[in-house]
CSV table of C-alpha atoms in Angstrom, one decimal:
chain,number,residue,atom,x,y,z
A,1,MET,CA,-15.6,-9.6,3.1
A,2,GLY,CA,-13.6,-8.6,6.2
A,3,ARG,CA,-12.6,-9.6,9.7
A,4,ASP,CA,-11.7,-6.8,12.1
A,5,GLU,CA,-12.6,-3.4,13.5
A,6,PHE,CA,-11.9,-1.6,10.2
A,7,SER,CA,-14.3,-4.0,8.4
A,8,CYS,CA,-16.9,-3.4,11.1
A,9,LEU,CA,-16.9,0.4,10.8
A,10,VAL,CA,-17.1,0.2,7.0
A,11,LEU,CA,-20.0,-2.2,7.3
A,12,GLN,CA,-21.8,0.1,9.8
A,13,GLU,CA,-21.7,3.0,7.3
A,14,LEU,CA,-22.9,0.8,4.5
A,15,HIS,CA,-25.7,-0.8,6.6
A,16,ARG,CA,-27.2,2.5,7.7
A,17,SER,CA,-27.3,3.7,4.0
A,18,ASP,CA,-30.0,3.4,1.4
A,19,VAL,CA,-27.8,1.8,-1.3
A,20,TRP,CA,-28.4,-1.9,-0.6
A,21,GLN,CA,-31.2,-4.5,-0.8
A,22,GLU,CA,-29.3,-7.4,0.7
A,23,ILE,CA,-25.9,-7.7,2.4
A,24,HIS,CA,-24.1,-11.0,3.0
A,25,ILE,CA,-20.9,-11.2,5.1
A,26,ALA,CA,-18.0,-13.6,4.5
A,27,THR,CA,-15.4,-13.7,7.3
A,28,ASN,CA,-12.8,-15.9,9.1
A,29,PRO,CA,-13.7,-19.0,11.0
A,30,ASP,CA,-13.5,-19.1,14.8
A,31,GLU,CA,-9.9,-19.9,15.9
A,32,LYS,CA,-8.3,-21.1,19.1
A,33,VAL,CA,-5.5,-18.8,20.2
A,34,ASP,CA,-3.2,-18.4,23.2
A,35,ARG,CA,-2.2,-22.1,23.0
A,36,GLY,CA,-5.8,-23.1,22.7
A,37,SER,CA,-7.0,-21.4,25.9
A,38,ARG,CA,-9.2,-18.8,24.2
A,39,LEU,CA,-11.5,-18.8,21.2
A,40,SER,CA,-11.0,-15.8,18.8
A,41,VAL,CA,-14.2,-14.8,17.0
A,42,SER,CA,-14.2,-12.4,14.0
A,43,SER,CA,-15.4,-9.0,15.0
A,44,LEU,CA,-17.3,-8.8,11.7
A,45,LYS,CA,-19.1,-12.1,12.4
A,46,ILE,CA,-20.3,-10.7,15.8
A,47,LEU,CA,-21.5,-7.5,14.2
A,48,GLY,CA,-23.2,-9.3,11.3
A,49,HIS,CA,-25.2,-11.4,13.7
A,50,SER,CA,-26.2,-8.4,15.7
A,51,LEU,CA,-27.5,-6.8,12.5
A,52,ALA,CA,-29.3,-10.0,11.5
A,53,LEU,CA,-27.2,-10.3,8.3
A,54,PRO,CA,-26.3,-13.7,6.7
A,55,VAL,CA,-22.8,-14.6,7.8
A,56,HIS,CA,-20.7,-17.1,5.8
A,57,THR,CA,-17.5,-18.6,7.2
A,58,ILE,CA,-14.6,-18.9,4.8
A,59,PRO,CA,-12.1,-21.8,5.1
A,60,THR,CA,-8.5,-21.7,6.2
A,61,LYS,CA,-6.0,-19.9,4.0
A,62,THR,CA,-4.9,-23.0,2.1
A,63,GLU,CA,-8.5,-24.0,1.3
A,64,PHE,CA,-9.8,-20.5,0.6
A,65,LYS,CA,-9.0,-20.7,-3.2
A,66,ASN,CA,-11.5,-23.5,-3.5
A,67,TRP,CA,-14.3,-21.8,-1.5
A,68,THR,CA,-17.6,-21.3,-3.4
A,69,ILE,CA,-19.3,-17.9,-3.0
A,70,PRO,CA,-22.9,-18.5,-1.8
A,71,PRO,CA,-26.0,-17.7,-3.8
A,72,PRO,CA,-27.3,-15.3,-5.1
A,73,PHE,CA,-23.7,-14.3,-6.1
A,74,SER,CA,-22.6,-17.6,-7.6
A,75,ASP,CA,-24.2,-17.1,-11.0
A,76,VAL,CA,-21.6,-17.4,-13.8
A,77,ASN,CA,-23.4,-14.5,-15.6
A,78,PRO,CA,-22.6,-11.5,-13.3
A,79,SER,CA,-25.4,-9.1,-12.4
A,80,THR,CA,-24.5,-5.4,-12.3
A,81,GLN,CA,-26.6,-5.2,-9.2
A,82,HIS,CA,-24.2,-7.5,-7.4
A,83,VAL,CA,-21.0,-6.0,-5.8
A,84,ILE,CA,-18.2,-7.7,-4.0
A,85,ILE,CA,-16.5,-5.5,-1.3
A,86,THR,CA,-13.4,-6.2,0.7
A,87,ALA,CA,-12.3,-4.1,3.7
A,88,SER,CA,-9.3,-5.4,5.7
A,89,PHE,CA,-10.1,-8.9,4.6
A,90,GLY,CA,-6.5,-10.2,4.7
A,91,ARG,CA,-6.9,-12.5,1.7
A,92,ILE,CA,-6.2,-12.1,-2.0
A,93,LEU,CA,-9.3,-13.1,-4.0
A,94,PRO,CA,-8.7,-15.6,-6.8
A,95,PHE,CA,-10.0,-14.7,-10.2
A,96,LYS,CA,-12.6,-17.5,-10.0
A,97,MET,CA,-14.3,-15.4,-7.3
A,98,LEU,CA,-13.8,-12.0,-8.9
A,99,ARG,CA,-15.2,-13.2,-12.3
A,100,LEU,CA,-18.6,-13.8,-10.6
A,101,PHE,CA,-19.0,-10.0,-10.4
A,102,ALA,CA,-18.9,-7.5,-13.2
A,103,SER,CA,-15.4,-6.0,-13.8
A,104,ASP,CA,-16.5,-2.6,-12.3
A,105,ARG,CA,-18.2,-4.2,-9.3
A,106,ARG,CA,-15.1,-5.5,-7.5
A,107,LEU,CA,-14.4,-2.9,-4.8
A,108,ASN,CA,-11.8,-2.7,-2.0
A,109,VAL,CA,-11.8,-0.1,0.7
A,110,HIS,CA,-8.0,0.7,1.1
A,111,PRO,CA,-6.7,3.0,3.8
A,112,SER,CA,-4.0,4.9,1.9
A,113,LEU,CA,-3.7,7.5,-0.9
A,114,LEU,CA,-3.0,5.0,-3.7
A,115,PRO,CA,-0.6,4.4,-5.4
A,116,ALA,CA,1.2,5.1,-2.1
A,117,TYR,CA,1.3,2.2,0.4
A,118,ARG,CA,-0.1,-0.7,-1.6
A,119,GLY,CA,-0.3,-3.8,0.5
A,120,ALA,CA,-1.4,-5.2,3.8
A,121,ALA,CA,-0.3,-2.6,6.4
A,122,PRO,CA,-0.7,0.9,4.9
A,123,ILE,CA,-1.8,2.6,8.2
A,124,GLN,CA,1.2,1.3,10.1
A,125,HIS,CA,3.8,2.2,7.5
A,126,ALA,CA,2.3,5.7,7.1
A,127,ILE,CA,2.7,6.4,10.8
A,128,MET,CA,6.2,4.9,10.9
A,129,ASN,CA,7.3,7.0,8.0
A,130,ASP,CA,5.9,10.2,9.6
A,131,GLU,CA,3.5,11.0,6.7
A,132,LYS,CA,1.8,14.4,7.0
A,133,GLU,CA,-1.3,13.3,5.0
A,134,THR,CA,-3.1,10.0,4.6
A,135,GLY,CA,-6.5,8.9,3.3
A,136,VAL,CA,-8.6,6.1,2.0
A,137,CYS,CA,-9.5,5.0,-1.5
A,138,ILE,CA,-12.2,2.8,-3.2
A,139,VAL,CA,-10.1,0.8,-5.6
A,140,ASN,CA,-11.2,-1.8,-8.2
A,141,MET,CA,-9.8,-5.2,-7.6
A,142,LEU,CA,-7.8,-6.8,-10.4
A,143,LYS,CA,-6.4,-10.3,-11.1
A,144,ARG,CA,-3.4,-11.0,-8.9
A,145,SER,CA,-1.2,-11.0,-12.0
A,146,GLU,CA,-2.2,-7.4,-12.7
A,147,GLY,CA,-1.2,-6.1,-9.3
A,148,ILE,CA,-2.4,-5.9,-5.8
A,149,ASP,CA,-4.1,-2.6,-4.9
A,150,ALA,CA,-3.2,-1.4,-8.4
A,151,GLY,CA,-6.6,-1.1,-10.0
A,152,PRO,CA,-8.6,2.0,-11.0
A,153,ILE,CA,-9.7,4.4,-8.3
A,154,TRP,CA,-13.4,5.1,-7.9
A,155,GLY,CA,-13.0,7.7,-5.1
A,156,THR,CA,-10.5,9.2,-2.7
A,157,GLN,CA,-10.8,10.9,0.7
A,158,THR,CA,-7.8,12.7,2.2
A,159,LEU,CA,-7.1,13.1,5.9
A,160,SER,CA,-4.4,15.2,7.6
A,161,MET,CA,-2.3,12.9,9.8
A,162,PRO,CA,-3.2,13.5,13.4
A,163,GLU,CA,-0.4,14.6,15.7
A,164,ASN,CA,1.0,11.6,17.6
A,165,ALA,CA,-1.3,9.3,15.6
A,166,ILE,CA,-1.9,5.9,17.1
A,167,PHE,CA,-2.8,3.0,14.9
A,168,SER,CA,-6.2,2.2,16.5
A,169,ASP,CA,-7.4,5.8,16.4
A,170,LEU,CA,-6.3,6.4,12.8
A,171,ARG,CA,-7.7,3.0,11.7
A,172,ASP,CA,-11.1,4.0,13.0
A,173,LYS,CA,-11.0,7.5,11.4
A,174,LEU,CA,-10.1,6.0,8.0
A,175,ALA,CA,-12.6,3.2,8.3
A,176,ILE,CA,-15.5,5.6,8.9
A,177,LYS,CA,-14.3,7.9,6.0
A,178,GLY,CA,-13.9,4.8,3.9
A,179,GLY,CA,-17.4,3.5,4.6
A,180,GLN,CA,-18.9,6.9,3.8
A,181,LEU,CA,-16.8,7.1,0.6
A,182,LEU,CA,-18.0,3.6,-0.3
A,183,VAL,CA,-21.6,4.6,0.0
A,184,SER,CA,-21.0,7.7,-2.1
A,185,VAL,CA,-19.4,5.6,-4.8
A,186,LEU,CA,-22.3,3.0,-4.8
A,187,ARG,CA,-24.8,5.9,-5.1
A,188,ASP,CA,-23.0,7.2,-8.1
A,189,MET,CA,-22.9,3.7,-9.6
A,190,MET,CA,-26.7,3.3,-9.1
A,191,ALA,CA,-27.2,6.7,-10.8
A,192,GLY,CA,-24.8,5.9,-13.7
A,193,ASN,CA,-22.5,8.7,-12.7
A,194,ALA,CA,-19.5,6.8,-11.2
A,195,VAL,CA,-16.2,7.3,-13.0
A,196,SER,CA,-12.9,5.5,-12.2
A,197,LYS,CA,-9.5,6.8,-12.8
A,198,ALA,CA,-6.3,4.8,-13.5
A,199,GLN,CA,-3.6,5.1,-10.8
A,200,ALA,CA,-0.6,7.3,-11.4
A,201,GLN,CA,2.5,5.4,-12.3
A,202,THR,CA,4.7,7.6,-10.1
A,203,ASN,CA,5.3,7.7,-6.3
A,204,ILE,CA,4.3,4.0,-6.0
A,205,SER,CA,5.2,2.6,-2.6
A,206,PHE,CA,4.4,-0.6,-0.7
A,207,ALA,CA,3.2,-1.5,2.8
A,208,PRO,CA,4.1,-5.2,3.4
A,209,THR,CA,2.8,-7.2,6.4
A,210,ILE,CA,4.5,-6.1,9.7
A,211,SER,CA,7.2,-8.5,10.6
A,212,PHE,CA,9.4,-9.3,13.6
A,213,LYS,CA,12.2,-7.3,12.0
A,214,ASP,CA,10.0,-4.2,11.8
A,215,ALA,CA,9.7,-4.3,15.6
A,216,THR,CA,13.5,-4.9,16.2
A,217,LEU,CA,15.2,-1.7,17.3
A,218,ASP,CA,18.6,-0.5,16.3
A,219,PHE,CA,19.5,2.5,18.4
A,220,THR,CA,22.4,3.4,16.2
A,221,ALA,CA,20.1,3.9,13.2
A,222,MET,CA,16.8,5.0,14.8
A,223,SER,CA,16.1,8.2,16.7
A,224,ALA,CA,13.9,8.2,19.8
A,225,GLU,CA,11.2,10.0,17.8
A,226,ALA,CA,11.3,7.2,15.1
A,227,ILE,CA,11.1,4.5,17.8
A,228,VAL,CA,8.1,6.1,19.5
A,229,ARG,CA,6.3,6.4,16.1
A,230,THR,CA,7.0,2.7,15.5
A,231,TYR,CA,5.5,1.9,18.9
A,232,ARG,CA,2.4,4.0,18.0
A,233,ALA,CA,2.2,2.2,14.6
A,234,ILE,CA,2.7,-1.4,15.5
A,235,GLY,CA,2.9,-1.8,19.3
A,236,HIS,CA,-0.6,-3.2,19.3
A,237,GLN,CA,0.5,-6.2,17.2
A,238,ARG,CA,4.3,-6.7,17.9
A,239,PRO,CA,6.3,-5.6,20.9
A,240,LEU,CA,9.3,-3.4,20.2
A,241,THR,CA,12.3,-5.7,20.9
A,242,VAL,CA,16.1,-5.3,21.5
A,243,TYR,CA,18.8,-7.8,22.2
A,244,LEU,CA,20.7,-8.0,25.4
A,245,PRO,CA,24.4,-9.0,25.5
A,246,THR,CA,23.2,-12.5,26.4
A,247,ILE,CA,21.3,-12.6,23.1
A,248,LYS,CA,18.1,-12.8,24.9
A,249,THR,CA,15.4,-10.4,23.8
A,250,LEU,CA,14.0,-7.5,25.8
A,251,GLN,CA,10.6,-6.0,25.0
A,252,MET,CA,10.2,-2.2,25.4
A,253,HIS,CA,6.8,-1.0,26.6
A,254,SER,CA,5.5,2.5,27.1
A,255,PRO,CA,8.4,4.3,25.4
A,256,SER,CA,8.6,8.1,25.1
A,257,VAL,CA,11.1,10.7,24.0
A,258,HIS,CA,13.1,12.3,26.9
A,259,ALA,CA,13.4,15.9,26.1
A,260,SER,CA,15.8,16.8,28.9
A,261,PRO,CA,18.0,13.8,29.8
A,262,PRO,CA,20.2,14.0,32.9
A,263,PRO,CA,23.9,14.6,32.4
A,264,TYR,CA,24.8,11.0,33.3
A,265,THR,CA,22.8,9.6,30.3
A,266,PRO,CA,25.3,7.6,28.1
A,267,ALA,CA,26.5,9.5,25.0
A,268,VAL,CA,26.9,6.4,22.8
A,269,PRO,CA,23.8,5.1,20.9
A,270,GLY,CA,22.7,1.8,22.2
A,271,ARG,CA,24.0,2.4,25.8
A,272,ALA,CA,21.5,2.8,28.6
A,273,CYS,CA,21.3,3.8,32.2
A,274,TYR,CA,18.6,3.9,34.9
A,275,SER,CA,17.2,7.2,36.0
A,276,LYS,CA,15.7,7.2,39.5
A,277,PRO,CA,13.8,10.6,39.1
A,278,ASP,CA,12.2,9.3,35.9
A,279,LYS,CA,11.7,5.7,37.1
A,280,ALA,CA,12.8,4.8,33.6
A,281,ILE,CA,15.6,3.3,31.6
A,282,LEU,CA,17.2,6.0,29.4
A,283,ILE,CA,18.7,4.8,26.1
A,284,ARG,CA,20.8,7.0,23.8
A,285,CYS,CA,19.5,6.8,20.2
A,286,ALA,CA,20.5,8.1,16.8
A,287,ASP,CA,20.5,11.9,16.2
A,288,ASP,CA,21.6,12.5,19.8
A,289,SER,CA,18.1,11.7,21.1
A,290,VAL,CA,17.1,9.8,24.2
A,291,LEU,CA,14.4,7.2,24.7
A,292,SER,CA,12.7,6.7,28.1
A,293,VAL,CA,11.2,3.3,28.8
A,294,LEU,CA,9.0,2.6,31.8
A,295,LYS,CA,8.3,-1.1,31.5
A,296,VAL,CA,10.2,-4.0,30.0
A,297,LYS,CA,9.7,-7.7,29.5
A,298,GLN,CA,12.8,-10.0,29.2
A,299,GLU,CA,12.5,-13.2,27.3
A,300,GLY,CA,10.9,-15.9,29.4
A,301,ARG,CA,10.0,-13.5,32.2
A,302,ALA,CA,7.0,-11.3,33.3
A,303,LEU,CA,6.5,-7.6,32.5
A,304,LEU,CA,8.3,-5.5,35.0
A,305,ASP,CA,8.8,-1.8,36.0
A,306,ALA,CA,12.1,-0.4,34.7
A,307,ARG,CA,13.5,-0.1,38.3
A,308,GLU,CA,12.7,-3.8,39.2
A,309,TRP,CA,14.2,-5.1,36.0
A,310,TRP,CA,17.3,-2.9,36.2
A,311,SER,CA,17.9,-4.2,39.8
A,312,GLY,CA,17.8,-7.8,38.5
A,313,ALA,CA,20.1,-6.9,35.6
A,314,LYS,CA,22.7,-5.5,38.0
A,315,SER,CA,22.7,-8.6,40.1
A,316,SER,CA,23.1,-10.8,37.0
A,317,GLY,CA,26.1,-8.9,35.7
A,318,LEU,CA,24.4,-7.2,32.7
A,319,VAL,CA,25.1,-3.7,34.1
A,320,VAL,CA,28.7,-2.6,33.9
A,321,ASP,CA,29.6,0.8,35.3
A,322,ASN,CA,25.9,1.6,35.7
A,323,GLU,CA,25.3,1.1,31.9
A,324,ILE,CA,24.0,-1.6,29.6
A,325,ASN,CA,24.9,-1.9,26.0
A,326,PHE,CA,22.1,-3.0,23.7
A,327,ASP,CA,23.4,-4.8,20.7
A,328,SER,CA,22.4,-3.5,17.2
A,329,GLN,CA,20.6,-5.6,14.7
A,330,ASP,CA,23.7,-5.9,12.6
A,331,ASP,CA,25.6,-7.4,15.6
A,332,VAL,CA,22.7,-9.9,16.2
A,333,ASP,CA,22.5,-10.8,12.6
A,334,GLN,CA,26.1,-12.2,12.8
A,335,TRP,CA,25.1,-14.5,15.7
A,336,LEU,CA,21.7,-15.8,14.8
A,337,GLU,CA,20.4,-17.8,11.9
A,338,PRO,CA,18.3,-15.6,9.4
A,339,GLU,CA,15.2,-17.8,9.8
A,340,PHE,CA,15.3,-17.2,13.6
A,341,ILE,CA,15.4,-13.5,13.2
A,342,GLY,CA,12.3,-13.6,11.1
């Protein structure tokens, strides 16, 4: 059960192994996106068809709890030869599905070193938090009331965090390791040698779904290094955003840390200038650091080079004494309704 590139890489490792007799896939339905102009098809569905595997489409989230798992896995008397596996599935399985499989045959491939980063976005949070080590676990799934990603661990594989890690690269590394670990665990189960271990009750942390607020920058609280890490972690799914004095949003694209800012760079966090030699907007951040931004997208407008956008900002009166002051999230919170902020 899965949906995306992580799921696909896990499946590829499983498919090329000798531990299975039959594999069925359950994945998301096709969905119209971009205001109905494009059809989004599950990556796992495409891979499944290419491997000539049976592919089952699950219903929408509200109807998923009533979905019936297809034969031969729908027998109320679970077979120890049947295993249910999730990998970046994005849904919590109701107990009516889990109970169709033996209690030690309910496996999830989770890309963190549990009990750290339980939840939907462990890779992103690990990068944002500048972890030096990460990894992947095969964890037994429990009833929702017993905890999400809180079950016994069948196997763990550690990985040193790559320097300047980007989400997509780290996702692929962990997915391949996770698929290989899954195969190893299944081999041990077949041989009767598999042993699970309860999770430690210390150093528990959580990795909730990435929200708009995670992508909203506060230059008074975040260093340039932290902002660039955030971009590497979540830029693929949410653009980094700041608020202009007009309360319109401005998306920051291709940010980097400026190691040697020019002397005219503003000294106050949240203030910005344009640097002709760098062809970038330079923004003072926390810890006396400076962020360089090459491209921006103002709310309701197209993506522009920094120079082109800055020229327009000057003509519209946003630039005062060659500087712009980006408002902090605390300031914006006072102006906007909480539900708008997200």
